[in-house]
Amino acid sequence: MSRRHRIKPLNQSELPPLIAEKTRSPVAIILGSPSEVIHALESLPGIEATCFQMDVFQGERLRAELAEAGLVANVVLAADLWDLPGTFQTVLFMPARGGERELKIDMVDQAYHVLRQGGLFLVWSPYQTDDLFTGLLKKVFGKVHTPPHDSGMDTTTLLWSVRAGEQPRRRHELTFQVKIGDGPSCRFLSRPGTFSYGKFDLGARALCEVMQVEPGDRVLDLGCGVGTNGVFASQKAGENGFISFVDSNHRAIALTELNAKANGVAKFETFASSTVTGPQEDSFDVVIANPPYFANNSIAQLFIHRAKAMMTPQGRFYLVTRQPEESGAAILDTFGEAEAVEHRGYTIVCA
Ligand SMILES: C[S@@+](CC[C@H](N)C(=O)[O-])C[C@H]1O[C@@H](n2cnc3c(N)ncnc32)[C@H](O)[C@@H]1O
């Protein structure tokens, strides 16, 4: 016989009492939205917690919302969970529903290395998920435990494993090779949680083929991902050029640094920022952007607004989009005039 029940968003679901019973300080909480993390912390009173986040925007929102809720927790922004000290007694992972599978695998692998011997790894989701975690925990930790069948938790996912022994670090990464026109071929390293894992985005290619960069130009790559577009801009800017890379994701910035060096970018700087702060304002000849579409186009709006502040009066701005109406209107509002180039199914708005 089937049973029906309403699925609540994770952040409204009660944390199973078993989690509070099993959790020991210090605990690391992996990723999660601010409301999910706060909800979990409220169910774990008195716990000493470190919240790992990769994205500056999410991390800073979490810090602000923790302060508002009167909760104390350490928020660490980094490219890798396993760079935290391996001293945690508990690691709690509340995976995003439908989130990137490769990132989930990467986080489980990294969690192993931040647990002390005998430490506990917990996966909790109010949804009945696929078999990914059962097999994965078995593979990484050797054994996986679930609540008893009569515990009433058969519509949710709660799994745990204990760290015992040593395992080598498993890195999840893919490299891809790209060539633009008759320029040299470049190799890029990418990792889960960054755009776009393992392949060169077609919109990015369209942007790189259309942008005009002159020798000696100062170029700003806004929302640089793993740095592909800025690297291709540097091929045109040459050794007297300069590339500034900005992204809100710490892992993206770490990869950009590797990719810029590996592909011979002569002079560059990187900033992990969610507000496009860090690079020198009024100084760029070219600004390039391939903004994300989530958050109601608000990131595109931010990029457009900040691009204007970053550019010299003669500077050129190139933004690639599949939503030319919204972005085009915002660019016109900000810059006064703009033109659009259709290429490879994308629109590159130039101002
Ligand atoms: C569509 S991806 C483009 C990545 C890369 N430029 C490319 O074309 O392949 C958008 C990038 O913007 C970054 N991003 C999102 N919000 C941001 C913000 N507020 N500030 C800076 N970067 C942001 C994301 O982390 C992501 O790397």
Tab-separated table of C-alpha atoms and ligand atoms in Angstrom:
chain	number	residue	atom	x	y	z
A	1	MET	CA	0.000	0.000	0.000
A	2	SER	CA	1.348	3.439	-0.845
A	3	ARG	CA	1.456	6.368	1.584
A	4	ARG	CA	1.235	9.995	0.560
A	5	HIS	CA	3.013	12.790	2.365
A	6	ARG	CA	3.827	16.396	1.653
A	7	ILE	CA	7.471	17.135	0.844
A	8	LYS	CA	8.598	20.197	2.764
A	9	PRO	CA	11.629	22.235	1.748
A	10	LEU	CA	14.694	20.967	3.595
A	11	ASN	CA	14.902	24.128	5.641
A	12	GLN	CA	11.432	23.506	7.116
A	13	SER	CA	11.960	19.842	7.931
A	14	GLU	CA	12.713	18.795	11.466
A	15	LEU	CA	16.212	17.428	11.847
A	16	PRO	CA	15.778	13.805	13.017
A	17	PRO	CA	16.534	13.528	16.778
A	18	LEU	CA	19.056	10.823	15.886
A	19	ILE	CA	21.300	13.507	14.370
A	20	ALA	CA	21.379	15.538	17.598
A	21	GLU	CA	22.053	12.314	19.543
A	22	LYS	CA	24.981	11.359	17.344
A	23	THR	CA	26.537	14.797	16.771
A	24	ARG	CA	29.631	15.689	18.807
A	25	SER	CA	31.608	18.950	18.749
A	26	PRO	CA	33.399	20.127	16.771
A	27	VAL	CA	31.091	19.643	13.793
A	28	ALA	CA	31.618	20.703	10.183
A	29	ILE	CA	28.545	21.476	8.081
A	30	ILE	CA	29.115	21.116	4.356
A	31	LEU	CA	27.585	23.739	2.025
A	32	GLY	CA	23.763	24.206	2.256
A	33	SER	CA	21.730	27.400	1.950
A	34	PRO	CA	21.847	29.834	4.898
A	35	SER	CA	18.329	28.856	6.014
A	36	GLU	CA	19.148	25.128	5.908
A	37	VAL	CA	22.338	25.597	7.908
A	38	ILE	CA	20.620	27.839	10.464
A	39	HIS	CA	17.754	25.409	10.816
A	40	ALA	CA	20.241	22.598	11.489
A	41	LEU	CA	22.181	24.660	14.032
A	42	GLU	CA	18.985	25.545	15.860
A	43	SER	CA	18.386	21.806	16.297
A	44	LEU	CA	21.902	21.299	17.677
A	45	PRO	CA	22.097	23.701	20.640
A	46	GLY	CA	25.505	24.271	22.206
A	47	ILE	CA	27.377	22.637	19.339
A	48	GLU	CA	30.688	24.084	18.132
A	49	ALA	CA	30.229	24.396	14.369
A	50	THR	CA	32.280	25.287	11.320
A	51	CYS	CA	30.289	25.901	8.139
A	52	PHE	CA	32.179	25.221	4.911
A	53	GLN	CA	31.135	27.282	1.880
A	54	MET	CA	32.796	27.799	-1.513
A	55	ASP	CA	30.854	30.837	-2.689
A	56	VAL	CA	31.436	34.306	-1.218
A	57	PHE	CA	27.807	35.338	-1.750
A	58	GLN	CA	26.412	32.312	0.100
A	59	GLY	CA	29.092	32.524	2.788
A	60	GLU	CA	28.504	36.193	3.514
A	61	ARG	CA	24.728	35.720	3.555
A	62	LEU	CA	25.204	32.875	6.003
A	63	ARG	CA	27.373	35.062	8.267
A	64	ALA	CA	24.733	37.821	8.206
A	65	GLU	CA	21.828	35.445	8.864
A	66	LEU	CA	23.693	33.678	11.680
A	67	ALA	CA	24.254	37.038	13.380
A	68	GLU	CA	20.581	37.918	12.897
A	69	ALA	CA	19.516	34.588	14.411
A	70	GLY	CA	21.899	35.119	17.357
A	71	LEU	CA	23.851	31.953	16.495
A	72	VAL	CA	27.622	31.570	16.734
A	73	ALA	CA	29.419	29.476	14.105
A	74	ASN	CA	32.635	29.782	12.168
A	75	VAL	CA	32.006	30.273	8.433
A	76	VAL	CA	34.997	29.188	6.331
A	77	LEU	CA	35.188	30.133	2.654
A	78	ALA	CA	37.613	27.952	0.723
A	79	ALA	CA	38.131	25.989	-2.490
A	80	ASP	CA	38.391	22.657	-0.681
A	81	LEU	CA	36.828	21.158	2.422
A	82	TRP	CA	39.901	18.991	3.052
A	83	ASP	CA	42.041	22.090	3.578
A	84	LEU	CA	40.303	22.465	6.947
A	85	PRO	CA	42.087	20.745	9.852
A	86	GLY	CA	41.297	17.021	10.177
A	87	THR	CA	39.968	17.381	13.719
A	88	PHE	CA	36.184	17.196	13.380
A	89	GLN	CA	34.229	14.659	15.418
A	90	THR	CA	31.199	15.013	13.143
A	91	VAL	CA	30.625	16.162	9.573
A	92	LEU	CA	27.036	16.830	8.515
A	93	PHE	CA	26.124	16.953	4.830
A	94	MET	CA	22.648	18.057	3.719
A	95	PRO	CA	22.973	17.653	-0.068
A	96	ALA	CA	20.983	19.934	-2.352
A	97	ARG	CA	18.099	18.143	-4.019
A	98	GLY	CA	19.026	17.726	-7.658
A	99	GLY	CA	22.416	19.339	-7.004
A	100	GLU	CA	25.501	18.444	-9.008
A	101	ARG	CA	26.232	14.731	-8.569
A	102	GLU	CA	29.998	15.116	-9.030
A	103	LEU	CA	30.128	17.791	-6.327
A	104	LYS	CA	28.298	15.482	-3.895
A	105	ILE	CA	30.847	12.731	-4.578
A	106	ASP	CA	33.712	15.186	-4.143
A	107	MET	CA	32.327	16.461	-0.825
A	108	VAL	CA	31.940	12.938	0.606
A	109	ASP	CA	35.521	12.125	-0.396
A	110	GLN	CA	36.810	15.338	1.157
A	111	ALA	CA	34.718	14.914	4.332
A	112	TYR	CA	36.622	11.707	5.120
A	113	HIS	CA	39.841	13.723	5.431
A	114	VAL	CA	38.557	16.357	7.859
A	115	LEU	CA	37.278	13.757	10.344
A	116	ARG	CA	39.461	12.579	13.181
A	117	GLN	CA	39.773	8.776	13.622
A	118	GLY	CA	36.428	7.467	14.903
A	119	GLY	CA	34.656	10.631	13.697
A	120	LEU	CA	31.154	10.395	12.242
A	121	PHE	CA	29.950	11.425	8.793
A	122	LEU	CA	26.193	12.041	8.527
A	123	VAL	CA	24.135	12.542	5.373
A	124	TRP	CA	20.637	13.892	5.905
A	125	SER	CA	17.991	14.725	3.359
A	126	PRO	CA	14.224	14.917	3.891
A	127	TYR	CA	13.859	13.356	0.452
A	128	GLN	CA	14.183	9.756	-0.511
A	129	THR	CA	17.231	10.077	-2.713
A	130	ASP	CA	18.769	7.728	-5.230
A	131	ASP	CA	21.282	5.082	-4.283
A	132	LEU	CA	24.226	7.443	-4.717
A	133	PHE	CA	25.009	7.920	-1.031
A	134	THR	CA	24.636	4.321	0.175
A	135	GLY	CA	27.150	3.027	-2.357
A	136	LEU	CA	29.370	6.071	-2.041
A	137	LEU	CA	29.672	5.920	1.749
A	138	LYS	CA	30.413	2.222	1.535
A	139	LYS	CA	33.149	2.916	-0.984
A	140	VAL	CA	34.745	5.800	0.929
A	141	PHE	CA	34.264	4.690	4.564
A	142	GLY	CA	33.968	0.905	4.204
A	143	LYS	CA	30.614	0.643	6.042
A	144	VAL	CA	27.340	2.558	5.974
A	145	HIS	CA	24.587	2.611	8.603
A	146	THR	CA	20.888	3.453	8.348
A	147	PRO	CA	18.142	3.856	10.986
A	148	PRO	CA	16.119	0.702	11.763
A	149	HIS	CA	13.293	-0.055	9.304
A	150	ASP	CA	10.608	0.603	11.918
A	151	SER	CA	11.960	4.095	12.741
A	152	GLY	CA	9.448	5.793	10.412
A	153	MET	CA	12.276	7.325	8.368
A	154	ASP	CA	11.758	5.341	5.198
A	155	THR	CA	10.689	8.409	3.220
A	156	THR	CA	13.870	10.331	4.032
A	157	THR	CA	17.599	9.750	3.763
A	158	LEU	CA	19.706	9.425	6.880
A	159	LEU	CA	22.984	7.584	6.575
A	160	TRP	CA	26.143	7.581	8.608
A	161	SER	CA	29.643	6.155	8.528
A	162	VAL	CA	32.634	6.222	10.816
A	163	ARG	CA	36.153	7.108	9.769
A	164	ALA	CA	38.562	4.311	10.566
A	165	GLY	CA	42.014	4.206	9.025
A	166	GLU	CA	43.599	6.113	6.176
A	167	GLN	CA	42.566	6.529	2.553
A	168	PRO	CA	44.427	8.358	-0.211
A	169	ARG	CA	42.912	11.649	-1.346
A	170	ARG	CA	40.771	11.173	-4.447
A	171	ARG	CA	40.768	14.258	-6.650
A	172	HIS	CA	37.862	14.826	-8.984
A	173	GLU	CA	38.971	16.870	-11.945
A	174	LEU	CA	38.636	16.988	-15.700
A	175	THR	CA	40.805	18.801	-18.206
A	176	PHE	CA	39.661	20.065	-21.561
A	177	GLN	CA	41.516	21.456	-24.533
A	178	VAL	CA	40.272	24.485	-26.485
A	179	LYS	CA	41.454	26.490	-29.451
A	180	ILE	CA	39.943	29.757	-30.652
A	181	GLY	CA	40.490	30.562	-34.335
A	182	ASP	CA	44.135	30.071	-35.242
A	183	GLY	CA	45.370	30.879	-31.738
A	184	PRO	CA	47.315	28.327	-29.723
A	185	SER	CA	45.466	25.435	-28.122
A	186	CYS	CA	44.931	25.797	-24.348
A	187	ARG	CA	44.360	23.196	-21.646
A	188	PHE	CA	42.047	23.971	-18.743
A	189	LEU	CA	41.617	22.163	-15.449
A	190	SER	CA	38.084	22.064	-14.029
A	191	ARG	CA	36.545	20.569	-10.904
A	192	PRO	CA	33.009	19.885	-9.650
A	193	GLY	CA	31.138	22.931	-8.412
A	194	THR	CA	32.559	25.204	-11.102
A	195	PHE	CA	31.147	26.299	-14.445
A	196	SER	CA	31.234	24.395	-16.672
A	197	TYR	CA	32.747	21.173	-15.355
A	198	GLY	CA	34.797	19.324	-17.944
A	199	LYS	CA	33.851	21.317	-21.025
A	200	PHE	CA	34.076	24.718	-22.684
A	201	ASP	CA	30.713	26.477	-22.703
A	202	LEU	CA	29.367	27.373	-26.152
A	203	GLY	CA	28.326	30.850	-24.965
A	204	ALA	CA	31.878	31.406	-23.723
A	205	ARG	CA	33.199	30.341	-27.125
A	206	ALA	CA	30.836	32.772	-28.863
A	207	LEU	CA	32.038	35.583	-26.579
A	208	CYS	CA	35.727	34.778	-27.164
A	209	GLU	CA	35.240	34.731	-30.938
A	210	VAL	CA	33.481	38.114	-30.980
A	211	MET	CA	35.374	40.178	-28.363
A	212	GLN	CA	37.940	42.643	-29.655
A	213	VAL	CA	41.054	42.841	-27.544
A	214	GLU	CA	44.095	44.858	-28.645
A	215	PRO	CA	47.763	44.326	-27.722
A	216	GLY	CA	48.468	45.924	-24.333
A	217	ASP	CA	44.805	46.018	-23.227
A	218	ARG	CA	43.802	45.727	-19.584
A	219	VAL	CA	40.981	43.173	-19.523
A	220	LEU	CA	38.530	42.313	-16.734
A	221	ASP	CA	36.956	38.819	-16.852
A	222	LEU	CA	33.779	39.118	-14.736
A	223	GLY	CA	32.470	35.833	-13.312
A	224	CYS	CA	35.540	34.133	-14.769
A	225	GLY	CA	34.702	30.502	-13.874
A	226	VAL	CA	37.926	28.539	-14.448
A	227	GLY	CA	39.416	31.476	-16.368
A	228	THR	CA	38.942	30.365	-19.986
A	229	ASN	CA	37.751	33.691	-21.424
A	230	GLY	CA	40.418	35.804	-19.735
A	231	VAL	CA	43.089	33.370	-20.924
A	232	PHE	CA	41.866	33.768	-24.524
A	233	ALA	CA	41.766	37.558	-24.066
A	234	SER	CA	45.388	37.420	-22.925
A	235	GLN	CA	46.391	35.732	-26.201
A	236	LYS	CA	45.262	38.922	-27.939
A	237	ALA	CA	46.466	41.384	-25.271
A	238	GLY	CA	49.973	39.869	-25.400
A	239	GLU	CA	52.749	40.235	-22.858
A	240	ASN	CA	52.023	43.933	-22.301
A	241	GLY	CA	48.396	43.168	-21.532
A	242	PHE	CA	46.949	42.580	-18.091
A	243	ILE	CA	44.035	40.358	-17.051
A	244	SER	CA	41.984	40.726	-13.885
A	245	PHE	CA	39.781	37.737	-12.999
A	246	VAL	CA	36.820	37.980	-10.594
A	247	ASP	CA	34.476	35.242	-9.415
A	248	SER	CA	32.447	34.661	-6.253
A	249	ASN	CA	33.435	30.981	-6.104
A	250	HIS	CA	36.719	30.225	-4.317
A	251	ARG	CA	37.211	26.977	-6.207
A	252	ALA	CA	36.769	28.807	-9.520
A	253	ILE	CA	39.395	31.362	-8.492
A	254	ALA	CA	41.863	28.654	-7.405
A	255	LEU	CA	41.441	26.937	-10.799
A	256	THR	CA	41.742	30.231	-12.661
A	257	GLU	CA	45.134	30.835	-11.038
A	258	LEU	CA	46.352	27.397	-12.151
A	259	ASN	CA	44.923	27.803	-15.656
A	260	ALA	CA	46.285	31.324	-16.161
A	261	LYS	CA	49.789	30.208	-15.152
A	262	ALA	CA	49.650	26.952	-17.146
A	263	ASN	CA	48.577	28.840	-20.280
A	264	GLY	CA	51.260	31.507	-19.963
A	265	VAL	CA	49.198	34.585	-19.015
A	266	ALA	CA	52.012	37.055	-18.393
A	267	LYS	CA	50.391	39.484	-15.946
A	268	PHE	CA	47.204	38.826	-14.052
A	269	GLU	CA	45.408	39.160	-10.702
A	270	THR	CA	42.452	37.286	-9.182
A	271	PHE	CA	39.724	38.265	-6.726
A	272	ALA	CA	37.121	36.139	-4.954
A	273	SER	CA	34.269	38.633	-4.660
A	274	SER	CA	30.495	38.597	-5.050
A	275	THR	CA	30.246	42.364	-5.513
A	276	VAL	CA	32.990	42.827	-8.138
A	277	THR	CA	35.242	44.667	-5.738
A	278	GLY	CA	39.025	44.418	-5.774
A	279	PRO	CA	40.119	45.403	-9.291
A	280	GLN	CA	40.977	49.064	-9.885
A	281	GLU	CA	37.975	51.106	-11.009
A	282	ASP	CA	38.095	53.297	-14.182
A	283	SER	CA	41.069	51.307	-15.487
A	284	PHE	CA	39.946	48.565	-17.911
A	285	ASP	CA	39.993	48.767	-21.716
A	286	VAL	CA	37.841	45.655	-22.049
A	287	VAL	CA	35.350	43.940	-19.720
A	288	ILE	CA	33.958	40.493	-20.651
A	289	ALA	CA	31.123	38.588	-18.969
A	290	ASN	CA	29.120	35.385	-19.370
A	291	PRO	CA	26.741	35.841	-16.418
A	292	PRO	CA	24.588	33.113	-14.895
A	293	TYR	CA	20.838	33.111	-15.573
A	294	PHE	CA	19.702	32.263	-12.042
A	295	ALA	CA	18.497	34.834	-9.471
A	296	ASN	CA	16.213	36.658	-11.943
A	297	ASN	CA	19.061	38.035	-13.983
A	298	SER	CA	20.289	39.939	-10.937
A	299	ILE	CA	23.901	38.801	-11.416
A	300	ALA	CA	23.815	40.066	-15.012
A	301	GLN	CA	22.531	43.413	-13.666
A	302	LEU	CA	25.339	43.505	-11.096
A	303	PHE	CA	27.955	42.710	-13.768
A	304	ILE	CA	26.602	45.428	-16.093
A	305	HIS	CA	26.553	48.045	-13.346
A	306	ARG	CA	30.042	47.153	-12.045
A	307	ALA	CA	31.511	46.857	-15.574
A	308	LYS	CA	30.688	50.529	-16.178
A	309	ALA	CA	32.481	51.544	-12.969
A	310	MET	CA	35.541	49.471	-13.898
A	311	MET	CA	36.019	50.762	-17.464
A	312	THR	CA	37.937	53.689	-18.923
A	313	PRO	CA	35.658	56.124	-20.822
A	314	GLN	CA	36.697	54.488	-24.144
A	315	GLY	CA	36.434	50.947	-22.722
A	316	ARG	CA	34.497	48.151	-24.457
A	317	PHE	CA	32.055	45.817	-22.706
A	318	TYR	CA	31.028	42.398	-24.096
A	319	LEU	CA	28.298	40.345	-22.441
A	320	VAL	CA	27.072	37.033	-23.866
A	321	THR	CA	23.485	36.016	-23.199
A	322	ARG	CA	20.480	34.008	-24.301
A	323	GLN	CA	18.200	36.651	-22.786
A	324	PRO	CA	19.094	39.645	-24.965
A	325	GLU	CA	15.927	41.605	-24.110
A	326	GLU	CA	16.612	41.783	-20.369
A	327	SER	CA	20.389	42.259	-20.589
A	328	GLY	CA	20.192	44.566	-23.619
A	329	ALA	CA	17.769	46.878	-21.821
A	330	ALA	CA	19.963	46.996	-18.706
A	331	ILE	CA	23.068	47.689	-20.807
A	332	LEU	CA	21.274	50.491	-22.692
A	333	ASP	CA	20.143	52.017	-19.398
A	334	THR	CA	23.679	51.925	-18.034
A	335	PHE	CA	25.758	52.744	-21.110
A	336	GLY	CA	23.361	54.804	-23.255
A	337	GLU	CA	24.104	52.825	-26.423
A	338	ALA	CA	24.819	49.218	-27.338
A	339	GLU	CA	24.855	46.836	-30.270
A	340	ALA	CA	24.139	43.133	-30.527
A	341	VAL	CA	26.004	40.437	-32.459
A	342	GLU	CA	24.247	37.085	-33.041
A	343	HIS	CA	26.748	34.222	-33.007
A	344	ARG	CA	26.417	30.461	-32.466
A	345	GLY	CA	22.851	30.865	-31.136
A	346	TYR	CA	23.899	33.458	-28.542
A	347	THR	CA	23.719	37.241	-28.456
A	348	ILE	CA	26.822	39.191	-27.553
A	349	VAL	CA	25.789	42.651	-26.415
A	350	CYS	CA	28.620	45.153	-26.923
A	351	ALA	CA	28.691	48.598	-25.317
B	1	LIG	C1	27.921	31.197	-16.537
B	1	LIG	S1	29.349	31.110	-15.495
B	1	LIG	C2	30.596	31.695	-16.622
B	1	LIG	C3	31.975	31.207	-16.289
B	1	LIG	C4	33.044	31.547	-17.352
B	1	LIG	N1	33.196	32.974	-17.487
B	1	LIG	C5	32.657	30.932	-18.684
B	1	LIG	O1	32.242	31.692	-19.570
B	1	LIG	O2	32.758	29.708	-18.837
B	1	LIG	C6	29.084	32.478	-14.412
B	1	LIG	C7	30.135	32.644	-13.325
B	1	LIG	O3	29.756	33.768	-12.521
B	1	LIG	C8	30.097	33.494	-11.178
B	1	LIG	N2	29.271	34.351	-10.304
B	1	LIG	C9	27.992	34.176	-9.932
B	1	LIG	N3	27.601	35.188	-9.143
B	1	LIG	C10	28.661	36.020	-9.020
B	1	LIG	C11	28.875	37.239	-8.326
B	1	LIG	N4	27.934	37.809	-7.603
B	1	LIG	N5	30.084	37.833	-8.423
B	1	LIG	C12	31.074	37.251	-9.154
B	1	LIG	N6	30.920	36.092	-9.818
B	1	LIG	C13	29.734	35.484	-9.766
B	1	LIG	C14	29.830	32.001	-11.024
B	1	LIG	O4	30.551	31.456	-9.937
B	1	LIG	C15	30.286	31.461	-12.386
B	1	LIG	O5	31.634	31.060	-12.351
